[in-house]
CSV table of C-alpha atoms in Angstrom, one decimal:
chain,number,residue,atom,x,y,z
A,27,UNK,CA,83.3,-4.1,23.3
A,28,UNK,CA,81.6,-2.6,20.2
A,29,UNK,CA,78.6,-0.4,20.7
A,30,UNK,CA,75.5,-0.3,18.5
A,31,UNK,CA,73.9,3.1,17.7
A,32,UNK,CA,70.3,3.0,16.5
A,33,UNK,CA,69.1,5.6,13.9
A,34,UNK,CA,65.7,5.9,15.7
A,35,UNK,CA,65.8,7.5,19.1
A,36,UNK,CA,65.0,5.4,22.1
A,37,UNK,CA,63.8,6.4,25.5
A,38,UNK,CA,65.4,5.6,28.9
A,39,UNK,CA,63.8,6.0,32.3
A,40,UNK,CA,66.3,6.3,35.2
A,41,UNK,CA,65.4,5.8,38.8
A,42,UNK,CA,68.1,6.7,41.3
A,43,UNK,CA,68.3,5.8,45.0
A,44,UNK,CA,70.7,6.7,47.7
A,45,UNK,CA,73.6,9.1,47.9
A,46,UNK,CA,74.9,11.9,45.7
A,47,UNK,CA,77.5,9.5,44.3
A,48,UNK,CA,74.6,7.6,42.8
A,49,UNK,CA,73.1,10.8,41.4
A,50,UNK,CA,76.4,11.6,39.7
A,51,UNK,CA,76.7,8.0,38.4
A,52,UNK,CA,73.2,8.2,36.9
A,53,UNK,CA,74.2,11.4,35.1
A,54,UNK,CA,77.2,9.7,33.7
A,55,UNK,CA,75.1,6.8,32.5
A,56,UNK,CA,72.7,9.2,30.9
A,57,UNK,CA,75.5,10.8,29.1
A,58,UNK,CA,76.7,7.5,27.7
A,59,UNK,CA,73.1,6.6,26.7
A,60,UNK,CA,72.6,9.9,24.9
A,61,UNK,CA,75.6,9.1,22.8
A,62,UNK,CA,73.8,6.0,21.8
A,63,UNK,CA,70.7,8.0,20.7
A,64,UNK,CA,68.6,7.6,23.9
A,65,UNK,CA,66.5,10.4,25.3
A,66,UNK,CA,65.3,10.6,28.8
A,67,UNK,CA,61.7,10.1,29.9
A,68,UNK,CA,60.1,10.5,33.3
A,69,UNK,CA,57.5,7.8,32.7
A,70,UNK,CA,58.6,4.2,32.8
A,71,UNK,CA,55.7,3.1,30.6
A,72,UNK,CA,57.2,5.2,27.8
A,73,UNK,CA,60.7,3.7,28.1
A,74,UNK,CA,62.6,1.3,25.9
A,75,UNK,CA,65.1,1.0,28.7
A,76,UNK,CA,64.5,1.2,32.4
A,77,UNK,CA,67.6,1.7,34.5
A,78,UNK,CA,67.5,1.3,38.3
A,79,UNK,CA,70.5,2.7,40.0
A,80,UNK,CA,70.4,1.1,43.5
A,81,UNK,CA,71.7,1.7,47.0
A,82,UNK,CA,72.8,-1.0,49.4
A,83,UNK,CA,73.3,1.0,52.6
A,84,UNK,CA,70.0,0.2,54.3
A,85,UNK,CA,68.5,-3.1,55.4
A,86,UNK,CA,66.2,-4.9,52.9
A,87,UNK,CA,67.8,-3.1,50.0
A,88,UNK,CA,67.6,-6.2,47.8
A,89,UNK,CA,63.9,-6.6,48.7
A,90,UNK,CA,63.2,-3.0,47.6
A,91,UNK,CA,64.9,-3.7,44.3
A,92,UNK,CA,63.0,-6.9,43.7
A,93,UNK,CA,59.7,-5.1,44.5
A,94,UNK,CA,60.5,-2.4,42.0
A,95,UNK,CA,61.5,-5.0,39.4
A,96,UNK,CA,58.1,-6.6,39.9
A,97,UNK,CA,56.4,-3.3,39.2
A,98,UNK,CA,58.5,-2.9,36.1
A,99,UNK,CA,57.5,-6.3,34.9
A,100,UNK,CA,53.8,-5.3,35.2
A,101,UNK,CA,54.5,-2.0,33.3
A,102,UNK,CA,56.4,-3.9,30.6
A,103,UNK,CA,53.6,-6.4,30.1
A,104,UNK,CA,51.0,-3.6,29.8
A,105,UNK,CA,52.8,-1.0,27.8
A,106,UNK,CA,56.0,-2.4,26.1
A,107,UNK,CA,56.8,-6.1,26.1
A,108,UNK,CA,60.2,-5.3,24.5
A,109,UNK,CA,61.3,-3.0,27.3
A,110,UNK,CA,64.8,-3.8,28.6
A,111,UNK,CA,65.7,-3.5,32.3
A,112,UNK,CA,69.1,-2.6,33.6
A,113,UNK,CA,70.1,-2.7,37.3
A,114,UNK,CA,73.1,-0.7,38.4
A,115,UNK,CA,74.6,0.6,41.6
A,116,UNK,CA,75.6,-1.0,44.9
A,117,UNK,CA,72.9,-3.7,45.1
A,118,UNK,CA,74.0,-4.9,41.7
A,119,UNK,CA,77.6,-5.1,42.9
A,120,UNK,CA,76.8,-6.8,46.2
A,121,UNK,CA,74.3,-9.3,44.9
A,122,UNK,CA,75.6,-10.0,41.4
A,123,UNK,CA,74.4,-13.3,39.9
A,124,UNK,CA,72.2,-14.0,42.9
A,125,UNK,CA,70.1,-11.0,41.9
A,126,UNK,CA,69.9,-12.1,38.3
A,127,UNK,CA,68.7,-15.5,39.5
A,128,UNK,CA,66.0,-13.9,41.7
A,129,UNK,CA,64.7,-11.6,38.9
A,130,UNK,CA,64.4,-13.1,35.5
A,131,UNK,CA,63.5,-9.7,33.9
A,132,UNK,CA,66.9,-8.2,34.5
A,133,UNK,CA,68.6,-7.9,31.1
A,134,UNK,CA,71.7,-5.9,32.1
A,135,UNK,CA,73.4,-5.8,35.5
A,136,UNK,CA,76.4,-3.6,36.3
A,137,UNK,CA,78.2,-2.3,39.4
A,138,UNK,CA,79.5,1.2,40.1
A,139,UNK,CA,82.9,0.3,38.9
A,140,UNK,CA,81.7,-0.7,35.4
A,141,UNK,CA,79.6,2.3,34.3
A,142,UNK,CA,81.6,2.8,31.2
A,143,UNK,CA,80.7,-0.7,30.0
A,144,UNK,CA,76.9,0.1,29.8
A,145,UNK,CA,76.9,0.8,26.0
A,146,UNK,CA,78.8,-2.4,25.3
A,147,UNK,CA,76.5,-4.4,27.5
A,148,UNK,CA,73.5,-3.1,25.7
A,149,UNK,CA,75.1,-3.9,22.4
A,150,UNK,CA,75.9,-7.4,23.4
A,151,UNK,CA,72.4,-8.0,24.7
A,152,UNK,CA,70.9,-6.6,21.5
A,153,UNK,CA,73.2,-8.9,19.4
A,154,UNK,CA,72.5,-12.2,21.0
A,155,UNK,CA,69.6,-11.7,23.4
A,156,UNK,CA,71.6,-13.0,26.4
A,157,UNK,CA,71.6,-11.3,29.8
A,158,UNK,CA,74.8,-9.3,30.4
A,159,UNK,CA,76.6,-8.5,33.6
A,160,UNK,CA,79.7,-6.5,34.6
A,161,UNK,CA,80.7,-6.1,38.2
A,162,UNK,CA,84.0,-5.7,40.1
A,163,UNK,CA,86.5,-2.9,40.4
A,164,UNK,CA,89.8,-1.7,39.1
A,165,UNK,CA,92.8,-3.4,40.5
A,166,UNK,CA,94.5,-1.2,43.1
A,167,UNK,CA,97.4,-1.6,45.5
A,168,UNK,CA,96.6,-0.6,49.1
A,169,UNK,CA,98.4,-0.6,52.4
A,170,UNK,CA,97.2,-3.8,54.0
A,171,UNK,CA,98.0,-2.5,57.5
A,172,UNK,CA,95.4,0.3,57.1
A,173,UNK,CA,92.4,-1.9,56.3
A,174,UNK,CA,90.5,-4.6,58.1
A,175,UNK,CA,87.9,-6.0,55.7
A,176,UNK,CA,85.3,-8.4,57.0
A,177,UNK,CA,86.1,-12.0,55.8
A,178,UNK,CA,82.7,-12.6,54.4
A,179,UNK,CA,83.0,-9.8,51.8
A,180,UNK,CA,85.9,-9.8,49.5
A,181,UNK,CA,86.5,-6.8,47.3
A,182,UNK,CA,86.5,-8.1,43.7
A,183,UNK,CA,89.2,-6.7,41.5
A,184,UNK,CA,90.0,-7.1,37.9
A,185,UNK,CA,92.7,-5.9,35.5
A,186,UNK,CA,94.3,-2.6,36.3
A,187,UNK,CA,92.8,0.2,34.1
A,188,UNK,CA,92.9,4.0,34.4
A,189,UNK,CA,90.2,6.0,36.0
A,190,UNK,CA,87.5,6.4,33.4
A,191,UNK,CA,85.8,9.7,32.9
A,192,UNK,CA,82.4,9.3,31.4
A,193,UNK,CA,80.2,12.0,29.7
A,194,UNK,CA,78.3,13.9,32.4
A,195,UNK,CA,74.8,15.1,31.6
A,196,UNK,CA,72.6,16.9,34.1
A,197,UNK,CA,69.3,15.2,35.0
A,198,UNK,CA,67.6,18.1,36.7
A,199,UNK,CA,69.3,21.4,36.5
A,200,UNK,CA,72.4,22.9,34.9
A,201,UNK,CA,73.3,25.4,37.6
A,202,UNK,CA,74.8,23.0,40.2
A,203,UNK,CA,76.8,20.0,38.9
A,204,UNK,CA,78.5,17.1,40.6
A,205,UNK,CA,82.1,16.1,39.7
A,206,UNK,CA,83.4,12.7,40.9
A,207,UNK,CA,87.0,13.1,42.2
A,208,UNK,CA,87.5,9.6,43.5
A,209,UNK,CA,85.8,6.1,43.6
A,210,UNK,CA,85.5,3.8,46.6
A,211,UNK,CA,86.6,4.0,50.2
A,212,UNK,CA,89.4,2.5,52.3
A,213,UNK,CA,88.1,3.1,55.8
A,214,UNK,CA,86.1,0.0,56.6
A,215,UNK,CA,83.9,1.5,59.3
A,216,UNK,CA,82.4,-1.5,61.1
A,217,UNK,CA,78.8,-0.7,60.0
A,218,UNK,CA,79.4,0.1,56.4
A,219,UNK,CA,79.3,-1.9,53.1
A,220,UNK,CA,80.7,0.9,50.9
A,221,UNK,CA,84.2,-0.5,50.5
A,222,UNK,CA,82.6,-3.7,49.3
A,223,UNK,CA,80.1,-2.2,47.0
A,224,UNK,CA,82.1,0.6,45.6
A,225,UNK,CA,85.6,-0.8,45.9
A,226,UNK,CA,88.8,0.7,47.3
A,227,UNK,CA,89.8,4.3,46.9
A,228,UNK,CA,91.0,5.3,43.5
A,229,UNK,CA,91.5,9.0,42.8
A,230,UNK,CA,91.0,10.7,39.5
A,231,UNK,CA,93.9,12.7,38.1
A,232,UNK,CA,93.8,16.3,39.1
A,233,UNK,CA,94.0,17.7,35.5
A,234,UNK,CA,91.1,15.5,34.5
A,235,UNK,CA,88.9,17.0,37.2
A,236,UNK,CA,89.9,20.6,36.3
A,237,UNK,CA,89.1,19.9,32.7
A,238,UNK,CA,85.7,18.5,33.5
A,239,UNK,CA,84.9,21.5,35.7
A,240,UNK,CA,85.8,23.9,32.9
A,241,UNK,CA,83.6,22.0,30.5
A,242,UNK,CA,80.6,22.1,32.8
A,243,UNK,CA,81.0,25.8,33.2
A,244,UNK,CA,80.7,26.3,29.5
A,245,UNK,CA,77.4,24.3,29.7
A,246,UNK,CA,76.0,26.7,32.3
A,247,UNK,CA,77.1,25.5,35.6
A,248,UNK,CA,77.6,28.1,38.4
A,249,UNK,CA,78.1,25.8,41.4
A,250,UNK,CA,80.4,22.8,41.4
A,251,UNK,CA,80.3,20.0,44.1
A,252,UNK,CA,83.3,17.7,44.3
A,253,UNK,CA,82.2,14.2,45.2
A,254,UNK,CA,83.8,11.2,46.8
A,255,UNK,CA,83.1,8.7,49.6
A,256,UNK,CA,85.9,10.5,51.5
A,257,UNK,CA,87.0,13.6,49.6
A,258,UNK,CA,89.6,14.5,52.2
A,259,UNK,CA,91.8,11.5,51.3
A,260,UNK,CA,91.6,12.5,47.6
A,261,UNK,CA,95.0,11.8,45.9
A,262,UNK,CA,96.6,9.9,48.8
A,263,UNK,CA,96.7,6.8,46.5
A,264,UNK,CA,98.2,8.8,43.6
A,265,UNK,CA,101.0,10.1,45.9
A,266,UNK,CA,101.5,6.7,47.4
A,267,UNK,CA,101.8,5.1,43.9
A,268,UNK,CA,104.2,7.7,42.7
A,269,UNK,CA,101.6,9.1,40.2
A,270,UNK,CA,101.4,12.6,41.7
A,271,UNK,CA,103.6,14.9,43.7
A,272,UNK,CA,101.5,17.1,46.1
A,273,UNK,CA,102.4,20.1,48.2
A,274,UNK,CA,102.9,19.8,51.9
A,275,UNK,CA,99.2,20.5,52.6
A,276,UNK,CA,98.1,17.5,50.6
A,277,UNK,CA,96.5,16.7,47.3
A,278,UNK,CA,92.9,17.6,48.3
A,279,UNK,CA,94.0,21.1,49.4
A,280,UNK,CA,95.8,21.4,46.1
A,281,UNK,CA,92.6,20.3,44.2
A,282,UNK,CA,90.4,22.8,46.1
A,283,UNK,CA,92.9,25.6,45.4
A,284,UNK,CA,92.9,24.8,41.7
A,285,UNK,CA,89.2,24.5,41.2
A,286,UNK,CA,88.3,27.5,43.3
A,287,UNK,CA,90.4,29.7,41.1
A,288,UNK,CA,88.8,28.6,37.8
A,289,UNK,CA,86.9,31.6,36.4
A,290,UNK,CA,83.2,31.1,36.5
A,291,UNK,CA,83.1,28.9,39.6
A,292,UNK,CA,80.7,31.1,41.6
A,293,UNK,CA,80.4,28.4,44.4
A,294,UNK,CA,82.4,25.4,45.2
A,295,UNK,CA,81.3,22.7,47.6
A,296,UNK,CA,82.5,19.2,48.5
A,297,UNK,CA,81.2,16.0,50.1
A,298,UNK,CA,81.6,13.7,51.9
A,299,UNK,CA,84.3,14.4,54.5
A,300,UNK,CA,85.6,11.9,57.0
A,301,UNK,CA,86.5,13.8,60.1
A,302,UNK,CA,89.7,11.9,60.8
A,303,UNK,CA,91.1,13.1,57.4
A,304,UNK,CA,89.8,16.6,57.7
A,305,UNK,CA,92.9,18.8,58.3
A,306,UNK,CA,93.4,22.4,59.3
A,307,UNK,CA,94.8,23.3,55.8
A,308,UNK,CA,91.4,22.1,54.4
A,309,UNK,CA,89.6,24.3,56.8
A,310,UNK,CA,91.9,27.2,55.9
A,311,UNK,CA,90.6,27.0,52.3
A,312,UNK,CA,87.4,28.5,53.5
A,313,UNK,CA,89.4,31.6,54.6
A,314,UNK,CA,91.3,31.8,51.3
A,315,UNK,CA,88.5,31.3,48.9
A,316,UNK,CA,85.2,33.2,49.4
A,317,UNK,CA,83.5,31.1,46.7
A,318,UNK,CA,83.9,28.0,48.8
A,319,UNK,CA,80.4,27.6,50.3
A,320,UNK,CA,79.9,28.4,53.9
A,321,UNK,CA,78.6,24.9,54.6
A,322,UNK,CA,80.1,21.5,55.1
A,323,UNK,CA,78.7,18.0,55.7
A,324,UNK,CA,80.9,16.4,58.3
A,325,UNK,CA,79.5,13.0,59.3
A,326,UNK,CA,80.2,12.0,62.9
A,327,UNK,CA,77.8,9.0,63.3
A,328,UNK,CA,77.7,9.1,67.1
A,329,UNK,CA,78.5,11.5,70.0
A,330,UNK,CA,80.3,9.1,72.4
A,331,UNK,CA,83.9,8.0,72.2
A,332,UNK,CA,83.1,4.3,73.0
A,333,UNK,CA,80.6,4.1,70.2
A,334,UNK,CA,83.0,5.8,67.8
A,335,UNK,CA,85.7,3.3,68.7
A,336,UNK,CA,83.3,0.4,68.1
A,337,UNK,CA,82.4,2.0,64.7
A,338,UNK,CA,86.1,2.3,63.9
A,339,UNK,CA,85.7,6.0,63.0
A,340,UNK,CA,89.3,6.9,64.1
A,341,UNK,CA,88.2,10.1,65.7
A,342,UNK,CA,87.1,11.2,69.2
A,343,UNK,CA,84.3,13.6,70.1
A,344,UNK,CA,87.0,16.1,71.2
A,345,UNK,CA,88.9,15.8,67.9
A,346,UNK,CA,85.6,16.2,66.0
A,347,UNK,CA,84.8,19.4,68.0
A,348,UNK,CA,88.3,20.7,67.3
A,349,UNK,CA,87.5,20.5,63.5
A,350,UNK,CA,84.2,22.3,64.1
A,351,UNK,CA,86.1,25.0,66.0
A,352,UNK,CA,88.6,25.5,63.1
A,353,UNK,CA,85.7,26.2,60.7
A,354,UNK,CA,83.8,28.5,63.0
A,355,UNK,CA,86.9,30.4,63.9
A,356,UNK,CA,87.2,31.2,60.2
A,357,UNK,CA,83.5,31.9,59.8
A,358,UNK,CA,81.2,32.0,62.9
A,359,UNK,CA,78.2,31.5,60.5
A,360,UNK,CA,79.6,28.3,59.0
A,361,UNK,CA,76.7,25.9,58.6
A,362,UNK,CA,77.1,22.2,59.2
A,363,UNK,CA,75.2,18.9,58.7
A,364,UNK,CA,76.1,15.4,59.7
A,365,UNK,CA,75.1,11.7,59.6
A,366,UNK,CA,74.1,10.0,62.8
A,367,UNK,CA,73.3,6.4,63.6
A,368,UNK,CA,71.1,5.5,66.7
A,369,UNK,CA,71.1,2.1,68.2
A,370,UNK,CA,74.5,1.0,67.1
A,371,UNK,CA,75.3,-2.4,68.8
A,372,UNK,CA,75.9,-1.9,72.5
A,373,UNK,CA,74.7,1.7,72.6
A,374,UNK,CA,73.6,2.6,76.1
A,375,UNK,CA,71.3,5.4,77.2
A,376,UNK,CA,74.3,7.3,78.4
A,377,UNK,CA,76.1,6.9,75.0
A,378,UNK,CA,73.0,8.0,73.2
A,379,UNK,CA,72.8,11.0,75.5
A,380,UNK,CA,76.3,11.9,74.2
A,381,UNK,CA,74.8,12.1,70.7
A,382,UNK,CA,72.0,14.4,71.9
A,383,UNK,CA,74.6,16.6,73.7
A,384,UNK,CA,76.7,16.8,70.6
A,385,UNK,CA,73.8,17.9,68.4
A,386,UNK,CA,72.8,20.5,70.9
A,387,UNK,CA,76.4,21.8,71.1
A,388,UNK,CA,77.2,21.9,67.4
A,389,UNK,CA,73.7,23.1,66.3
A,390,UNK,CA,73.6,21.5,62.9
A,391,UNK,CA,71.5,23.1,60.2
A,392,UNK,CA,70.2,19.6,59.5
A,393,UNK,CA,71.1,16.0,60.1
A,394,UNK,CA,70.7,12.6,58.3
A,395,UNK,CA,69.7,10.3,61.2
A,396,UNK,CA,69.0,6.6,60.9
A,397,UNK,CA,68.4,3.6,63.0
A,398,UNK,CA,71.3,1.2,62.9
A,399,UNK,CA,70.9,-1.3,60.0
A,400,UNK,CA,72.8,-4.5,60.2
A,401,UNK,CA,74.6,-5.3,56.9
A,402,UNK,CA,75.7,-8.9,56.2
A,403,UNK,CA,79.5,-9.3,56.2
A,404,UNK,CA,80.3,-6.1,58.1
A,405,UNK,CA,82.1,-6.4,61.4
A,406,UNK,CA,79.2,-4.8,63.4
A,407,UNK,CA,76.8,-7.5,62.2
A,408,UNK,CA,78.8,-9.9,64.4
A,409,UNK,CA,78.7,-7.6,67.5
A,410,UNK,CA,76.8,-8.7,70.5
A,411,UNK,CA,74.3,-6.5,72.3
A,412,UNK,CA,72.2,-5.6,69.3
A,413,UNK,CA,69.8,-2.8,70.4
A,414,UNK,CA,66.1,-3.7,70.3
A,415,UNK,CA,64.1,-2.1,67.5
A,416,UNK,CA,61.7,-0.4,69.9
A,417,UNK,CA,64.6,1.3,71.7
A,418,UNK,CA,66.2,2.4,68.4
A,419,UNK,CA,62.8,3.8,67.2
A,420,UNK,CA,62.3,5.8,70.4
A,421,UNK,CA,65.8,7.2,70.3
A,422,UNK,CA,65.5,8.2,66.7
A,423,UNK,CA,62.3,10.1,67.5
A,424,UNK,CA,64.0,12.0,70.3
A,425,UNK,CA,66.9,12.9,68.1
A,426,UNK,CA,64.7,14.1,65.3
A,427,UNK,CA,62.6,16.2,67.6
A,428,UNK,CA,65.8,17.9,69.0
A,429,UNK,CA,67.1,18.6,65.5
A,430,UNK,CA,63.7,19.9,64.3
A,431,UNK,CA,63.8,22.4,67.1
A,432,UNK,CA,67.3,23.5,66.3
A,433,UNK,CA,66.7,23.7,62.5
A,434,UNK,CA,63.6,25.9,63.1
A,435,UNK,CA,65.5,28.1,65.5
A,436,UNK,CA,68.4,28.6,63.1
A,437,UNK,CA,66.1,29.4,60.2
A,438,UNK,CA,63.9,31.8,62.2
A,439,UNK,CA,67.1,33.6,63.3
A,440,UNK,CA,67.8,34.3,59.6
A,441,UNK,CA,64.8,36.7,59.5
A,442,UNK,CA,66.2,40.2,59.0
A,443,UNK,CA,69.5,39.0,57.5
A,444,UNK,CA,70.6,39.9,54.0
A,445,UNK,CA,72.0,36.9,52.0
A,446,UNK,CA,73.5,36.1,48.6
A,447,UNK,CA,71.2,33.4,47.0
A,448,UNK,CA,72.1,31.4,43.9
A,449,UNK,CA,68.8,30.6,42.2
A,450,UNK,CA,68.7,26.9,41.2
A,451,UNK,CA,65.3,26.2,39.8
A,452,UNK,CA,61.7,27.3,39.1
A,453,UNK,CA,58.9,25.8,41.0
A,454,UNK,CA,56.9,23.3,39.1
A,455,UNK,CA,53.7,24.0,41.0
A,456,UNK,CA,53.7,27.7,41.8
A,457,UNK,CA,54.0,30.3,39.0
A,458,UNK,CA,56.7,32.9,39.4
A,459,UNK,CA,58.3,31.1,42.3
A,460,UNK,CA,62.0,30.2,42.4
A,461,UNK,CA,64.2,28.4,44.8
A,462,UNK,CA,67.8,28.9,45.5
A,463,UNK,CA,70.4,28.4,48.3
A,464,UNK,CA,72.4,30.8,50.5
A,465,UNK,CA,76.1,30.3,50.9
A,466,UNK,CA,75.1,28.4,54.1
A,467,UNK,CA,73.1,26.0,51.9
A,468,UNK,CA,69.7,27.1,53.3
A,469,UNK,CA,66.8,26.9,50.9
A,470,UNK,CA,65.2,30.2,50.0
A,471,UNK,CA,61.9,30.8,48.2
A,472,UNK,CA,61.8,33.9,46.0
A,473,UNK,CA,58.9,35.3,44.0
A,474,UNK,CA,59.6,37.1,40.7
A,475,UNK,CA,58.0,37.6,37.3
A,476,UNK,CA,61.4,37.3,35.6
A,477,UNK,CA,63.5,34.2,35.1
A,478,UNK,CA,65.9,34.0,38.0
A,479,UNK,CA,67.5,30.6,37.3
A,480,UNK,CA,71.3,30.8,37.4
A,481,UNK,CA,71.3,34.3,38.9
A,482,UNK,CA,73.0,35.2,42.2
A,483,UNK,CA,70.7,37.6,44.0
A,484,UNK,CA,70.9,39.7,47.1
A,485,UNK,CA,67.8,39.1,49.2
A,486,UNK,CA,66.4,40.0,52.5
A,487,UNK,CA,65.0,37.1,54.6
A,488,UNK,CA,61.5,38.0,55.7
A,489,UNK,CA,60.0,34.6,56.7
A,490,UNK,CA,61.2,31.2,57.8
A,491,UNK,CA,60.1,27.8,58.9
A,492,UNK,CA,61.7,24.4,59.5
A,493,UNK,CA,61.9,23.7,55.8
A,494,UNK,CA,62.9,26.9,54.0
A,495,UNK,CA,63.3,30.7,54.2
A,496,UNK,CA,61.4,33.3,52.2
A,497,UNK,CA,63.5,36.1,50.6
A,498,UNK,CA,62.7,39.4,48.9
A,499,UNK,CA,65.1,40.7,46.2
A,500,UNK,CA,66.9,43.9,47.3
């Protein structure tokens, strides 16, 4: 589809909800829009185009989008009646035409698999004034025995096309940059809509990833985070389809090894990892490459085998702990975070206690904890013994209180340690204050009269609380 490039600059306001994949998608869309002579604004009332990049993980996601669209309608009427509104992301994919019917002020709607079509959709809308929509995913062959999609939600596919690499533009800072290595997920956990809203796993060619990393380094990046719904299964589809020959340790280990050796990659991170695909060779990469950050996000979701089985997580608590041990045998200071769901259907008090016990044993740096949210079409939505809201709320508070104590203890224990801190950004509110992260991903506040952004500093930790550390440059 032909694009239209205006001579006069236009402004775009982008609002992003949800995971880091969405953040990376927003950066890619911004890159595409800048090529069409758009500049970014942080005020919707100044925008010619408002782009809402949505998340469908939590309950009432569509309601949140409709509420925000109502507010954008008010802003448009007051400040710019010609404002165009685009809705992207997982709600756009999941709801499609139904969302367009509910919100007449949507001009453009596109799913995560159609980001590259944004300029063409805008051009088509500008040409004929009609609302434009693109949803669906690339056609991809998968092993039918591995998957068990819910019958209510069919993964829409279209003609087979190569993985499209879009221009990537940072929205906040240039020091740390996200690089998508794969789209979609093939796991079909019983609580999750991601395979339906982001499609099946499609890995990006290794050389394409390496090329983008090198480009980002020339633009000032110091830290690279490789992104995927399940990075540990990166490349399995390429090998299966005969498009790539990987070494015995697997394509993700090969990718980590390649990227870690690129000159200028001061720190390398990756997320998200599914524990059942996390192998010992992946863990050994932390021993081989010192620029691989001493932190990993390893979602477990629950701390009891019966719950994990109902979730279809394909891992036991013992197997999960084995992976933790691999990492901490390599580096006893390895920091971890996780995702946890409380109140999954049928969860008993004993099963929830298993989650508390796991958190106490692992001692995560932080957790992302949520009450179970039933999603239409998922297998878990049909499970009996849904846990009452009041019980879920009480369990969440107990879990959060436990983690708050552990986080505070871990941070306070940092006092007196000497750490390497990569400075990410300057405070917007406090003059001469900068924030960076240790190799273990802990946030550190540093005061200096010189510009520290992008610098790796040796600091002594002198103060700490639940939120952050305070460091003094050595």
